Short mmCIF file of C-alpha atoms in Angstrom, two decimals:
data_model
loop_
_atom_site.label_atom_id
_atom_site.label_comp_id
_atom_site.label_asym_id
_atom_site.label_seq_id
_atom_site.Cartn_x
_atom_site.Cartn_y
_atom_site.Cartn_z
CA MET A 1 0.04 -0.14 -0.16
CA PHE A 2 2.93 2.35 1.06
CA GLN A 3 4.47 1.90 -2.66
CA LEU A 4 0.88 2.77 -4.02
CA LYS A 5 0.85 5.88 -2.27
CA SER A 6 4.75 6.67 -3.30
CA LYS A 7 3.76 6.68 -7.01
CA MET A 8 0.26 8.40 -7.22
CA PHE A 9 2.17 11.56 -4.75
CA PRO A 10 3.43 13.60 -7.55
CA VAL A 11 0.22 13.28 -9.40
CA LEU A 12 -2.27 14.46 -6.36
CA LEU A 13 0.79 17.13 -6.20
CA MET A 14 0.10 18.21 -9.20
CA LEU A 15 -3.29 18.33 -8.96
CA GLU A 16 -3.10 20.55 -5.88
CA PHE A 17 -1.10 23.08 -8.11
CA VAL A 18 -3.10 23.08 -10.75
CA LEU A 19 -6.47 23.65 -8.78
CA THR A 20 -5.17 26.14 -6.39
CA GLY A 21 -3.83 28.23 -9.71
CA VAL A 22 -0.25 28.19 -9.41
CA SER A 23 1.21 27.69 -12.59
CA TRP A 24 4.14 25.28 -13.89
CA ALA A 25 5.22 27.10 -16.97
CA LEU A 26 8.48 28.30 -16.86
CA PHE A 27 8.98 32.42 -17.28
CA ARG A 28 9.79 33.23 -21.47
CA LEU A 29 10.01 35.43 -24.24
CA GLU A 30 7.67 34.57 -26.60
CA LYS A 31 8.09 37.60 -29.29
CA ILE A 32 10.66 40.05 -30.10
CA SER A 33 10.63 42.64 -32.61
CA PRO A 34 12.46 43.51 -34.41
CA ALA A 35 12.84 40.05 -35.22
CA GLN A 36 16.21 37.55 -34.76
CA ASN A 37 18.27 38.36 -37.49
CA ASP A 38 16.12 40.61 -39.25
CA LEU A 39 17.36 43.09 -41.84
CA ASN A 40 16.23 46.83 -43.13
CA ILE A 41 14.98 47.62 -39.74
CA SER A 42 14.59 51.30 -39.43
CA ALA A 43 17.20 53.34 -37.66
CA HIS A 44 14.69 54.60 -35.63
CA SER A 45 12.95 51.59 -34.08
CA MET A 46 11.94 50.81 -30.90
CA ILE A 47 12.22 47.54 -29.28
CA GLU A 48 9.14 45.03 -28.42
CA LEU A 49 9.38 42.41 -25.94
CA THR A 50 6.30 40.08 -25.44
CA PHE A 51 6.35 37.84 -22.74
CA ASN A 52 3.97 34.19 -21.73
CA ASN A 53 3.41 35.82 -17.88
CA SER A 54 3.49 39.52 -16.34
CA VAL A 55 7.10 40.94 -15.94
CA SER A 56 8.03 42.41 -12.76
CA VAL A 57 8.50 45.85 -14.63
CA ALA A 58 11.22 46.84 -11.91
CA THR A 59 13.68 43.67 -13.02
CA ILE A 60 13.93 45.18 -16.12
CA THR A 61 17.17 47.54 -15.34
CA LYS A 62 20.71 48.43 -16.96
CA GLN A 63 21.96 45.57 -15.29
CA THR A 64 19.15 43.15 -17.30
CA PHE A 65 18.45 44.30 -20.26
CA PHE A 66 20.67 45.60 -22.93
CA ILE A 67 20.90 47.35 -26.58
CA TYR A 68 24.15 47.13 -28.07
CA GLY A 69 25.56 48.48 -31.69
CA MET A 70 28.71 47.15 -33.29
CA GLN A 71 29.58 50.76 -34.03
CA ARG A 72 27.86 52.88 -31.72
CA GLY A 73 28.55 50.46 -27.91
CA TYR A 74 25.83 50.31 -25.43
CA TYR A 75 22.74 52.27 -26.22
CA ALA A 76 21.04 54.34 -23.08
CA TRP A 77 17.34 53.07 -23.29
CA THR A 78 13.79 53.85 -21.53
CA LEU A 79 10.64 52.43 -21.11
CA GLN A 80 8.09 53.70 -23.17
CA SER A 81 4.84 51.27 -22.72
CA ILE A 82 3.83 48.63 -20.92
CA GLU A 83 1.38 46.61 -22.43
CA GLN A 84 -1.49 43.67 -22.22
CA ASN A 85 -1.22 43.39 -18.38
CA GLY A 86 2.57 43.76 -18.17
CA LYS A 87 3.37 40.99 -20.67
CA LYS A 88 4.33 43.39 -23.59
CA ILE A 89 6.92 46.15 -22.61
CA ILE A 90 8.16 48.64 -25.82
CA ILE A 91 11.57 50.36 -25.21
CA GLN A 92 12.73 53.21 -26.74
CA PRO A 93 16.84 53.54 -27.52
CA GLU A 94 17.69 57.59 -26.82
CA LYS A 95 19.82 57.64 -29.70
CA HIS A 96 19.17 56.40 -33.39
CA PHE A 97 21.06 53.32 -34.92
CA PHE A 98 23.75 53.58 -37.45
CA ALA A 99 22.65 52.55 -41.09
CA GLY A 100 23.97 48.85 -41.76
CA GLU A 101 24.87 49.03 -37.70
CA LEU A 102 24.55 44.97 -36.40
CA ILE A 103 22.39 45.38 -33.19
CA TYR A 104 22.43 42.90 -30.54
CA VAL A 105 19.16 43.01 -28.09
CA THR A 106 20.11 40.79 -24.48
CA LEU A 107 18.00 40.03 -22.00
CA THR A 108 19.71 37.96 -18.50
CA LYS A 109 18.01 35.65 -16.69
CA ASN A 110 17.99 37.91 -13.77
CA ILE A 111 14.50 39.84 -15.21
CA GLU A 112 11.37 38.23 -13.10
CA ASP A 113 8.25 37.74 -13.64
CA LYS A 114 5.52 39.14 -10.85
CA GLU A 115 5.45 35.74 -9.15
CA ARG A 116 9.07 36.61 -8.90
CA ASN A 117 9.86 33.54 -11.10
CA ASN A 118 13.08 34.27 -13.31
CA LEU A 119 13.31 34.01 -17.12
CA SER A 120 14.15 30.55 -18.22
CA LYS A 121 17.12 31.50 -20.09
CA SER A 122 19.03 34.45 -21.39
CA TYR A 123 17.94 35.91 -25.01
CA VAL A 124 20.26 37.52 -27.19
CA SER A 125 18.70 38.59 -30.74
CA GLY A 126 20.23 40.21 -33.42
CA PHE A 127 19.29 42.26 -36.45
CA THR A 128 20.86 44.88 -38.94
CA VAL A 129 20.07 48.74 -39.72
CA GLN A 130 18.48 49.19 -43.11
CA ALA A 131 20.54 51.49 -45.60
CA THR A 132 18.56 54.17 -46.96
CA GLY A 133 20.29 54.86 -50.21
CA GLY A 134 23.27 53.99 -52.22
CA ASN A 135 24.00 53.00 -55.59
CA MET A 136 27.01 50.50 -55.15
CA GLU A 137 29.23 52.93 -56.73
CA PHE A 138 31.75 54.51 -55.07
CA ILE A 139 34.17 57.04 -55.29
CA VAL A 140 38.13 57.16 -53.71
CA SER A 141 37.17 60.36 -51.31
CA GLN A 142 40.89 60.16 -49.36
CA GLU A 143 43.84 58.38 -49.37
CA LEU A 144 46.02 58.26 -46.19
CA LYS A 145 49.28 57.27 -45.35
CA THR A 146 49.74 54.52 -42.77
CA GLN A 147 52.19 52.93 -40.54
CA SER A 148 54.14 50.18 -42.12
CA GLN A 149 52.47 47.36 -43.17
CA PRO A 150 48.78 48.01 -42.11
CA ASN A 151 47.02 44.31 -41.79
CA PHE A 152 43.83 44.99 -40.20
CA LEU A 153 40.83 47.82 -39.71
CA SER A 154 37.39 48.10 -37.83
CA SER A 155 35.13 51.08 -37.51
CA GLY A 156 33.38 52.76 -34.62
CA ASP A 157 32.33 55.67 -32.62
CA LEU A 158 35.12 56.42 -30.15
CA GLU A 159 34.22 59.90 -28.91
CA ASN A 160 30.73 59.51 -28.79
CA ASP A 161 29.82 62.60 -31.25
CA GLY A 162 27.88 60.81 -33.59
CA ASP A 163 30.39 59.88 -36.63
CA ILE A 164 32.34 56.20 -37.17
CA ASP A 165 35.89 56.42 -36.60
CA ILE A 166 38.31 54.24 -37.87
CA VAL A 167 41.00 51.71 -36.04
CA VAL A 168 44.30 49.91 -37.87
CA THR A 169 46.53 47.71 -37.06
CA ASN A 170 50.46 47.75 -38.04
CA ILE A 171 52.28 44.87 -38.07
CA ALA A 172 55.63 46.33 -39.22
CA SER A 173 55.75 48.50 -37.09
CA LYS A 174 53.91 46.72 -34.00
CA SER A 175 51.63 49.61 -33.48
CA VAL A 176 47.54 50.52 -33.36
CA SER A 177 46.65 53.57 -35.30
CA VAL A 178 43.28 55.71 -34.41
CA TYR A 179 41.63 57.97 -37.27
CA VAL A 180 39.05 60.03 -36.04
CA ASN A 181 35.71 61.21 -38.64
CA GLU A 182 35.56 65.06 -38.49
CA GLN A 183 31.82 65.36 -38.75
CA GLY A 184 31.42 63.19 -41.70
CA SER A 185 33.94 65.24 -44.32
CA SER A 186 37.15 63.46 -43.78
CA PHE A 187 39.35 61.33 -41.47
CA ARG A 188 42.43 62.24 -39.91
CA LYS A 189 44.94 60.63 -38.05
CA TYR A 190 44.52 61.08 -34.40
CA SER A 191 47.04 59.08 -32.48
CA VAL A 192 49.61 56.04 -33.13
CA PHE A 193 50.58 54.19 -30.19
CA GLU A 194 52.47 50.61 -29.27
CA ALA A 195 50.61 47.69 -29.30
CA GLY A 196 52.95 44.79 -28.80
CA SER A 197 54.56 42.15 -30.61
CA GLN A 198 52.79 42.47 -34.37
CA PRO A 199 49.20 43.22 -33.64
CA ASP A 200 47.77 41.72 -36.51
CA TRP A 201 43.79 41.92 -35.90
CA LEU A 202 41.98 43.38 -33.19
CA ALA A 203 38.55 43.60 -31.90
CA LEU A 204 36.55 47.08 -31.15
CA VAL A 205 34.17 46.93 -28.20
CA ASP A 206 33.04 48.47 -24.75
CA VAL A 207 34.80 45.99 -22.73
CA ASP A 208 33.67 47.61 -19.36
CA ASN A 209 30.04 49.09 -20.15
CA ASP A 210 30.87 53.05 -19.64
CA ASN A 211 30.09 54.08 -22.78
CA ASP A 212 33.34 54.16 -25.08
CA LEU A 213 34.62 51.71 -27.08
CA ASP A 214 38.29 49.80 -26.26
CA ILE A 215 40.32 47.80 -28.12
CA ALA A 216 41.79 44.38 -28.29
CA PRO A 217 44.44 43.30 -30.91
CA VAL A 218 45.94 39.92 -30.65
CA HIS A 219 49.51 39.10 -31.73
CA TRP A 220 50.55 35.95 -33.86
CA SER A 221 54.45 35.98 -33.16
CA SER A 222 53.89 36.13 -29.36
CA ASN A 223 50.77 34.34 -28.76
CA ASP A 224 48.84 37.03 -26.59
CA PHE A 225 46.10 39.19 -26.13
CA TYR A 226 46.30 42.97 -24.87
CA LEU A 227 43.64 45.28 -24.02
CA PHE A 228 43.33 48.68 -24.40
CA LYS A 229 40.67 50.76 -22.41
CA ASN A 230 39.62 54.04 -23.59
CA ASP A 231 39.05 56.78 -21.37
CA GLY A 232 36.26 58.37 -23.36
CA LYS A 233 39.20 61.15 -24.82
CA LEU A 234 40.62 58.83 -27.30
CA LYS A 235 43.71 58.21 -24.64
CA PHE A 236 43.63 54.09 -24.14
CA THR A 237 45.85 52.32 -21.95
CA ASN A 238 46.50 48.41 -21.78
CA THR A 239 45.17 47.03 -18.94
CA GLN A 240 45.67 43.59 -19.38
CA ILE A 241 48.03 40.94 -21.34
CA LEU A 242 46.72 37.85 -21.50
CA GLU A 243 48.80 34.72 -22.99
CA VAL A 244 46.15 32.48 -25.29
CA GLY A 245 47.05 30.24 -27.92
CA GLN A 246 49.51 29.22 -29.70
CA VAL A 247 49.60 31.67 -33.19
CA PRO A 248 46.14 33.38 -32.74
CA PHE A 249 44.10 35.18 -35.41
CA GLY A 250 40.60 36.25 -35.92
CA ILE A 251 39.84 37.83 -32.51
CA THR A 252 36.19 38.11 -32.34
CA PRO A 253 33.52 39.45 -29.36
CA ILE A 254 30.88 37.55 -27.99
CA ASP A 255 28.23 37.21 -25.60
CA ILE A 256 29.06 33.57 -24.62
CA GLU A 257 26.44 33.11 -21.88
CA GLY A 258 24.05 35.96 -22.24
CA ASP A 259 24.74 38.08 -19.63
CA GLY A 260 25.26 41.38 -21.33
CA ASP A 261 29.10 41.54 -21.17
CA TRP A 262 31.44 40.70 -24.17
CA ASP A 263 33.69 37.67 -23.93
CA PHE A 264 36.20 37.30 -27.17
CA VAL A 265 36.53 34.36 -29.14
CA HIS A 266 39.79 34.10 -31.53
CA ALA A 267 41.69 30.95 -33.71
CA ASP A 268 44.92 29.51 -32.82
CA SER A 269 46.26 28.62 -36.23
CA TRP A 270 49.11 26.27 -35.42
CA GLY A 271 47.50 25.41 -31.62
CA ASP A 272 44.57 23.67 -33.38
CA GLY A 273 41.61 25.34 -31.31
CA LEU A 274 39.72 27.84 -30.34
CA THR A 275 40.14 30.20 -27.11
CA VAL A 276 37.46 31.82 -25.09
CA LEU A 277 38.23 34.97 -22.93
CA SER A 278 35.49 35.34 -20.28
CA ASN A 279 34.80 38.77 -19.13
CA GLU A 280 34.06 39.22 -15.59
CA GLY A 281 32.02 42.23 -16.00
CA THR A 282 34.56 44.68 -15.51
CA GLY A 283 36.46 44.29 -18.86
CA LYS A 284 39.05 41.69 -17.20
CA TYR A 285 39.19 38.58 -19.02
CA GLU A 286 40.05 35.30 -18.40
CA ARG A 287 40.53 31.93 -20.24
CA HIS A 288 37.33 30.61 -20.05
CA SER A 289 37.62 27.44 -22.51
CA THR A 290 39.74 25.82 -25.38
CA ILE A 291 37.85 24.60 -28.39
CA VAL A 292 39.30 21.65 -29.99
CA ALA A 293 39.40 22.64 -33.73
CA GLU A 294 41.96 20.47 -35.79
CA GLY A 295 43.56 21.77 -39.67
CA ASN A 296 44.73 25.14 -38.64
CA PRO A 297 41.52 27.68 -37.62
CA GLU A 298 41.80 31.16 -38.78
CA ARG A 299 38.85 33.30 -38.75
CA ILE A 300 35.61 33.13 -37.43
CA ALA A 301 31.96 34.00 -37.40
CA VAL A 302 29.85 34.89 -35.00
CA GLY A 303 25.89 34.34 -34.53
CA ASP A 304 22.85 32.47 -34.02
CA PHE A 305 22.95 29.94 -36.27
CA ASP A 306 20.20 27.45 -35.21
CA GLU A 307 17.59 30.19 -33.84
CA ASP A 308 17.99 29.77 -29.87
CA PHE A 309 18.93 33.09 -28.47
CA ASP A 310 22.34 32.45 -28.01
CA LEU A 311 25.98 33.24 -30.11
CA ASP A 312 27.13 30.05 -32.14
CA ILE A 313 30.53 29.94 -33.45
CA ALA A 314 31.48 29.13 -37.13
CA VAL A 315 35.22 28.77 -37.93
CA ILE A 316 37.34 28.16 -41.17
CA LEU A 317 40.17 25.40 -41.06
CA TRP A 318 42.94 26.44 -44.08
CA LYS A 319 44.93 22.91 -43.62
CA ILE A 320 41.38 21.21 -44.39
CA ASN A 321 39.34 23.11 -46.57
CA THR A 322 36.64 22.93 -44.07
CA CYS A 323 33.99 25.40 -42.00
CA LYS A 324 32.98 23.85 -38.52
CA ILE A 325 30.01 25.02 -36.90
CA TYR A 326 30.19 25.13 -32.98
CA LEU A 327 26.64 25.41 -30.98
CA ASN A 328 26.55 27.31 -27.94
CA ASN A 329 24.43 25.62 -25.04
CA GLY A 330 23.70 28.82 -24.03
CA VAL A 331 26.06 28.74 -21.14
CA GLY A 332 29.00 29.35 -22.93
CA ASN A 333 29.65 25.69 -23.77
CA PHE A 334 30.14 24.68 -27.58
CA SER A 335 29.78 21.13 -29.23
CA LEU A 336 30.56 20.62 -32.99
CA LYS A 337 27.34 20.45 -34.75
CA ASN A 338 28.45 20.44 -38.32
CA GLU A 339 31.15 20.47 -40.99
CA ILE A 340 31.08 21.99 -44.50
CA GLU A 341 33.79 21.48 -47.13
CA VAL A 342 35.07 24.78 -48.94
CA GLY A 343 37.75 25.26 -51.08
CA ASN A 344 40.87 25.49 -51.50
CA ASN A 345 42.84 27.15 -48.06
CA PRO A 346 39.64 29.34 -46.72
CA LEU A 347 40.59 32.42 -45.15
CA ALA A 348 37.94 34.94 -44.88
CA ILE A 349 34.45 34.56 -43.53
CA THR A 350 31.37 36.48 -42.66
CA ALA A 351 27.78 35.79 -41.77
CA THR A 352 24.53 37.47 -42.86
CA ASP A 353 21.05 37.12 -44.09
CA CYS A 354 21.68 35.85 -48.03
CA ASN A 355 18.06 34.91 -48.71
CA GLY A 356 16.16 37.25 -46.60
CA ASP A 357 14.83 33.88 -44.67
CA GLY A 358 15.70 35.33 -41.11
CA LYS A 359 18.50 32.60 -40.52
CA LEU A 360 21.83 33.20 -40.78
CA ASP A 361 24.24 32.00 -43.63
CA LEU A 362 28.15 32.19 -44.61
CA LEU A 363 30.04 33.54 -46.96
CA VAL A 364 33.97 31.80 -47.18
CA GLY A 365 36.39 33.11 -48.97
CA ASN A 366 38.89 30.67 -50.68
CA PHE A 367 42.13 32.15 -50.73
CA HIS A 368 44.05 29.60 -52.93
CA SER A 369 40.86 28.50 -54.95
CA LYS A 370 40.29 32.48 -55.84
CA ASN A 371 36.77 32.21 -55.21
CA ILE A 372 34.30 32.61 -52.57
CA SER A 373 31.39 29.83 -51.51
CA VAL A 374 28.05 30.61 -50.15
CA LEU A 375 26.83 28.69 -47.96
CA LEU A 376 22.72 28.34 -47.29
CA ASN A 377 21.49 27.69 -43.89
CA TYR A 378 18.46 25.55 -44.20
CA GLY A 379 17.57 26.04 -40.53
CA ASN A 380 19.23 24.56 -36.85
CA ALA A 381 22.68 24.90 -38.34
CA LYS A 382 21.87 22.58 -41.59
CA PHE A 383 24.17 24.61 -43.92
CA THR A 384 24.31 23.38 -47.65
CA HIS A 385 27.04 24.91 -50.34
CA ILE A 386 24.48 26.40 -53.05
CA GLN A 387 26.74 28.73 -55.15
CA THR A 388 30.74 29.06 -55.64
CA PHE A 389 32.09 32.38 -57.91
CA GLU A 390 35.37 33.67 -59.03
CA SER A 391 36.89 36.28 -57.23
CA ASP A 392 39.51 38.84 -58.80
CA ASN A 393 42.44 37.37 -57.17
CA LEU A 394 43.17 35.96 -53.30
CA PRO A 395 40.20 36.41 -51.38
CA ILE A 396 41.46 37.65 -47.73
CA TYR A 397 38.86 39.54 -46.24
CA LEU A 398 35.30 39.66 -46.33
CA THR A 399 32.42 42.20 -45.09
CA CYS A 400 28.41 42.24 -46.07
CA ASN A 401 25.89 45.34 -46.43
CA ASP A 402 23.52 46.19 -48.47
CA PHE A 403 25.43 49.05 -50.69
CA ASP A 404 22.49 49.31 -52.99
CA ALA A 405 19.61 49.69 -50.89
CA ASP A 406 17.43 47.16 -51.94
CA GLY A 407 17.03 45.12 -49.38
CA ASP A 408 19.51 42.46 -49.28
CA HIS A 409 23.16 42.05 -48.43
CA ASP A 410 25.81 42.52 -50.78
CA LEU A 411 29.32 41.84 -50.99
CA ALA A 412 33.00 42.86 -50.62
CA VAL A 413 36.24 41.52 -51.03
CA ALA A 414 39.90 42.35 -50.35
CA ASN A 415 42.06 40.88 -52.82
CA CYS A 416 45.39 39.97 -51.40
CA ARG A 417 48.11 40.89 -53.37
CA ASP A 418 46.06 43.05 -55.64
CA THR A 419 45.00 46.72 -55.90
CA ILE A 420 40.92 46.42 -55.46
CA ILE A 421 38.05 45.78 -53.88
CA THR A 422 36.00 43.46 -55.68
CA LEU A 423 31.63 44.21 -55.07
CA PHE A 424 29.11 41.47 -56.01
CA SER A 425 25.63 41.97 -55.84
CA ASN A 426 23.09 39.94 -54.22
CA ASN A 427 19.87 38.80 -55.90
CA GLY A 428 17.92 38.64 -52.68
CA ASN A 429 18.09 34.80 -53.43
CA GLY A 430 21.53 33.91 -51.88
CA ILE A 431 23.07 34.45 -55.41
CA PHE A 432 25.81 36.57 -55.84
CA LYS A 433 27.56 38.56 -59.00
CA LYS A 434 30.30 40.54 -60.28
CA SER A 435 28.87 44.02 -59.85
CA SER A 436 32.10 46.48 -60.09
CA THR A 437 35.66 47.02 -58.97
CA ILE A 438 37.53 50.07 -57.07
CA THR A 439 41.21 50.85 -57.46
CA VAL A 440 42.93 50.90 -53.80
CA GLY A 441 46.43 50.49 -52.77
CA GLU A 442 49.04 48.01 -53.38
CA ASN A 443 47.99 44.50 -51.48
CA ALA A 444 44.51 45.26 -50.71
CA TYR A 445 44.25 43.39 -46.99
CA CYS A 446 41.13 44.26 -45.57
CA VAL A 447 37.75 45.96 -46.09
CA THR A 448 35.01 47.34 -43.62
CA ALA A 449 31.75 48.84 -44.14
CA GLY A 450 29.79 52.15 -42.17
CA ASP A 451 28.24 54.96 -42.73
CA TRP A 452 30.64 57.71 -42.47
CA ASP A 453 29.03 60.41 -43.88
CA ASN A 454 26.06 59.97 -41.96
CA ASP A 455 23.94 60.14 -45.14
CA GLY A 456 22.00 56.48 -44.94
CA ASP A 457 23.90 54.92 -47.27
CA ILE A 458 26.75 52.14 -46.67
CA ASP A 459 30.27 53.28 -47.37
CA LEU A 460 33.68 51.47 -47.11
CA ALA A 461 37.11 51.72 -45.93
CA SER A 462 40.37 49.37 -47.00
CA VAL A 463 43.78 49.17 -45.12
CA ALA A 464 46.61 48.36 -48.62
CA ASN A 465 49.52 46.58 -46.87
CA THR A 466 52.18 47.27 -49.37
CA SER A 467 51.51 50.64 -50.24
CA ASN A 468 50.62 51.58 -46.47
CA THR A 469 47.67 53.09 -47.47
CA LEU A 470 43.93 53.96 -46.06
CA SER A 471 41.30 54.70 -48.55
CA ILE A 472 38.20 55.61 -47.78
CA LEU A 473 35.15 54.93 -50.18
CA LEU A 474 31.87 56.66 -50.32
CA ASN A 475 28.97 55.09 -52.10
CA ILE A 476 27.42 57.60 -54.42
CA PRO A 477 23.95 58.31 -53.37
CA LYS A 478 20.93 57.03 -55.77
CA LYS A 479 20.17 59.52 -58.24
CA LYS A 480 16.24 60.89 -57.75
CA PRO A 481 14.04 60.93 -60.71
CA ASN A 482 13.36 64.26 -62.35
CA ALA A 483 9.91 66.01 -61.00
CA ARG A 484 7.13 66.09 -63.69
#
């Protein structure tokens, strides 16, 4: 008889909870707008959150909810309205987004409903801001001299003045250069500072949530990571040096746990692994984990490839001509999901929604094949290789954005050992066709995108490793039809 009672007890207990009105439903986010991986979002968009239970508004704070732009940093916000008995919250960013900017919205597990239940998981959701102009025809508006052998560049608003600035690594002169944007009209070299032994790649991100962008280069010859914090007035101070894996390449920001702090992952090419660096919340980093990735991992792309609201990793492996996908379990532990064969010696990768289906796809630059692979995501990080098209030379860096303002993301390719950036237009279904080329300096090594002149279209900038130049490429606005 005791055995019967013990088996019946969980059933009776559940019945009691139901009859007394206690809910067994986990507190969760049911809808977010803009939706995950959306393109063409207005620069003035608000964030709408819909939950399955009424939220405790007091728990939506600057420590539990974040809006982050990859070119502006953390966006301040205000609570605009509360609807549907507290199940729907509308939040207004205090500044407009930059055209073409990738935005992440993060909800941590510390948000509660009115019954004091925490969110069942953290949520990280990304979207891209629309371009409102552009013709995919570019002019070289400026050519600036750099230090010796510029290798990489990144862009962001370093001084919070509403203009996007540029940062360049100079591998031979062992330095980082800062170029400030003067009210959208032109760039000038503001400062150069020593940055350790041969800085190859850098991340530009607000590591300590103090409303300015910091600089984090990695050094392939000394196997370490430096962190330079910005004082808000463009003075950068080295606050940490951390030993990492063997011959590190491709440092990339990633929020591994959905806590609103930016961590890092980079490829250790000779170490056959990926090193994940965890941010303790104040911009101090420690080694979190190492992911095995045999075959000379080179570059990394980050995004939510399986639509479960956490950030995953895609890495290309030079030696075995493969792209590998590692999925995040939501708390920063990664497991291999998929391997896709690509071309010969892949050296460049970027993630975007190529065909507008709300899933992140991948484009891979195959260095010695001199071509680009298009990998479409058909859901749950299952990728299919749908197209390979020729580049003009050795593709060393890729960047995607909507350069012709037609609602889909196009591609710009930096061609190593050449003097051109090649542009490919997207037909909207993830099929790319060569559009034009832009002549820049000798040995084009990297290209990045942003709205330099704040006119709503997406411009480009490129560094050339042999001619030691930084080229600013402005997108020509579309001609307006003549009024009748």
